C-alpha positions as MATLAB code, in Angstrom:
seq = 'MRKRLRVVLGLAVAGLLAVPVAVLGVHVTHPRDEDGYLTYLKQYGDRQSDEPLQVLPPTADLIAEGDTACDWLREQPYALWRHDAKYGEVAIHQRYLRHVGDRSPKWGNALPGLGSVAGAAWGYLCPADRELRQPRRHPFAPKPD';
ca = [
      34.669  -31.526  -34.015;
      33.847  -28.457  -36.133;
      30.174  -29.339  -36.177;
      30.097  -29.589  -32.393;
      31.849  -26.212  -32.087;
      29.269  -24.626  -34.403;
      26.423  -26.084  -32.378;
      27.922  -24.828  -29.111;
      28.567  -21.364  -30.570;
      25.043  -21.273  -32.016;
      23.546  -22.122  -28.628;
      25.725  -19.502  -26.926;
      24.666  -16.800  -29.398;
      21.010  -17.812  -29.076;
      21.309  -17.640  -25.286;
      22.865  -14.192  -25.437;
      20.160  -12.910  -27.778;
      17.301  -14.395  -25.744;
      17.508  -11.793  -22.966;
      17.366   -8.655  -25.155;
      14.636  -10.211  -27.303;
      12.597  -11.025  -24.184;
      13.013   -7.481  -22.828;
      12.060   -6.025  -26.211;
       9.031   -8.323  -26.286;
       7.877   -7.008  -22.906;
       8.154   -3.433  -24.179;
       6.181   -4.265  -27.326;
       3.409   -6.042  -25.418;
       3.150   -3.347  -22.710;
       2.787   -0.018  -24.570;
       2.544    3.432  -22.996;
      -1.058    4.645  -22.566;
      -1.329    8.335  -21.639;
      -5.113    8.403  -22.068;
      -5.509    5.430  -19.737;
      -3.206    7.155  -17.232;
      -5.296   10.328  -17.190;
      -8.562    8.363  -17.033;
      -7.262    6.345  -14.083;
      -6.216    9.503  -12.220;
      -9.572   11.122  -12.896;
     -11.399    8.081  -11.486;
      -9.061    6.995   -8.661;
      -6.865   10.023   -7.944;
      -8.492   10.588   -4.570;
      -7.621    7.588   -2.410;
      -9.782    8.899    0.452;
     -13.015    8.877   -1.548;
     -14.796    6.707   -4.075;
     -15.733    9.794   -6.048;
     -13.879   10.728   -9.250;
     -11.913   13.963   -9.262;
     -13.881   16.908  -10.583;
     -10.848   18.633  -12.094;
      -7.388   17.316  -12.915;
      -4.238   19.443  -12.815;
      -2.730   20.393  -16.188;
      -2.059   17.330  -18.331;
       1.559   18.326  -19.022;
       2.271   18.493  -15.277;
       0.635   15.107  -14.644;
       2.590   13.472  -17.481;
       5.864   15.053  -16.303;
       5.315   13.857  -12.738;
       4.414   10.390  -14.006;
       7.555   10.291  -16.148;
       9.587   11.219  -13.060;
       8.094    8.227  -11.226;
       8.898    6.004  -14.221;
      12.497    7.259  -14.302;
      12.860    6.352  -10.630;
      11.368    2.894  -11.264;
      13.853    2.244  -14.085;
      16.681    2.710  -11.586;
      15.320   -0.100   -9.380;
      16.754   -3.610   -9.715;
      14.982   -6.379  -11.588;
      13.295   -8.870   -9.277;
      13.275  -11.877  -11.641;
      12.990  -14.889   -9.315;
      13.755  -13.053   -6.086;
      10.827  -12.930   -3.713;
      12.277  -10.857   -0.884;
       9.827   -8.400    0.619;
      11.825   -5.468   -0.803;
      10.820   -6.526   -4.342;
       7.096   -6.467   -3.636;
       4.911   -3.800   -5.182;
       3.933   -2.257   -1.841;
       7.581   -2.001   -0.736;
       8.579   -0.358   -4.010;
       5.721    2.123   -3.702;
       6.712    2.979   -0.114;
      10.347    3.423   -1.166;
       9.264    5.821   -3.879;
       7.184    7.862   -1.441;
      10.170    8.050    0.936;
      12.297    9.142   -2.033;
       9.986   12.055   -2.889;
       9.593   12.937    0.793;
       7.585   16.092    1.451;
       8.024   17.438   -2.073;
       4.788   18.787   -3.513;
       3.935   18.343   -7.173;
       3.711   21.377   -9.472;
      -0.015   21.618   -8.833;
       0.508   21.987   -5.081;
      -1.714   20.246   -2.569;
      -4.580   19.608   -4.982;
      -5.391   16.009   -5.841;
      -4.106   13.631   -7.117;
      -1.276   12.990   -4.684;
       2.145   11.695   -5.654;
       1.253    8.182   -4.488;
      -1.678    8.000   -6.890;
       0.388    9.503   -9.687;
       3.214    6.994   -9.219;
       0.881    3.985   -9.144;
      -0.962    5.154  -12.236;
       2.274    6.005  -14.057;
       3.756    2.569  -13.441;
       0.569    0.939  -14.693;
       0.032    3.128  -17.766;
       3.093    5.219  -18.681;
       5.795    2.582  -18.132;
       4.008   -0.769  -17.737;
       6.930   -2.657  -19.296;
       9.346   -1.324  -16.681;
       6.903   -2.322  -13.949;
       6.471   -5.770  -15.469;
      10.234   -6.327  -15.647;
      10.593   -5.528  -11.946;
       7.867   -7.878  -10.716;
       8.964  -11.054   -8.911;
       8.543  -14.217  -10.978;
       7.978  -17.775   -9.968;
      11.000  -19.911  -10.795;
      10.149  -21.597  -14.118;
      11.189  -25.064  -12.899;
       9.703  -24.804   -9.408;
       6.629  -26.879   -8.607;
       3.338  -25.038   -8.867;
       2.067  -23.681   -5.549;
      -0.908  -25.445   -3.955;
];
């Protein structure tokens, strides 16, 4: 009886620790990359053109605006195995743009726009938070055709 209780308690503790360890693992495997963020904005900050931006706004302003987008993303729910349209990347991006509304960044109307900044920030400044909010395929579901 005692041995069975120990096994059950051990499994319960392991189950409880699995979630924080998994989340920590995502953060370790998806580090912040400020240089990649700035490089991405330089290359793709103008969504209307294929040309790279000639000049970027001050780095501190770009990082601060990116961190603001990451803070907003952290407030969004985890998708896990939910596949509703509201958990898709495009829907999240549109919700963020509605959230910022007509607010201009510190650098005014110069490029890059807030949409480009948010997309780049989620990919480079807080990739773990983005990864944790992506819909997942149910682990026991059959593979799609």
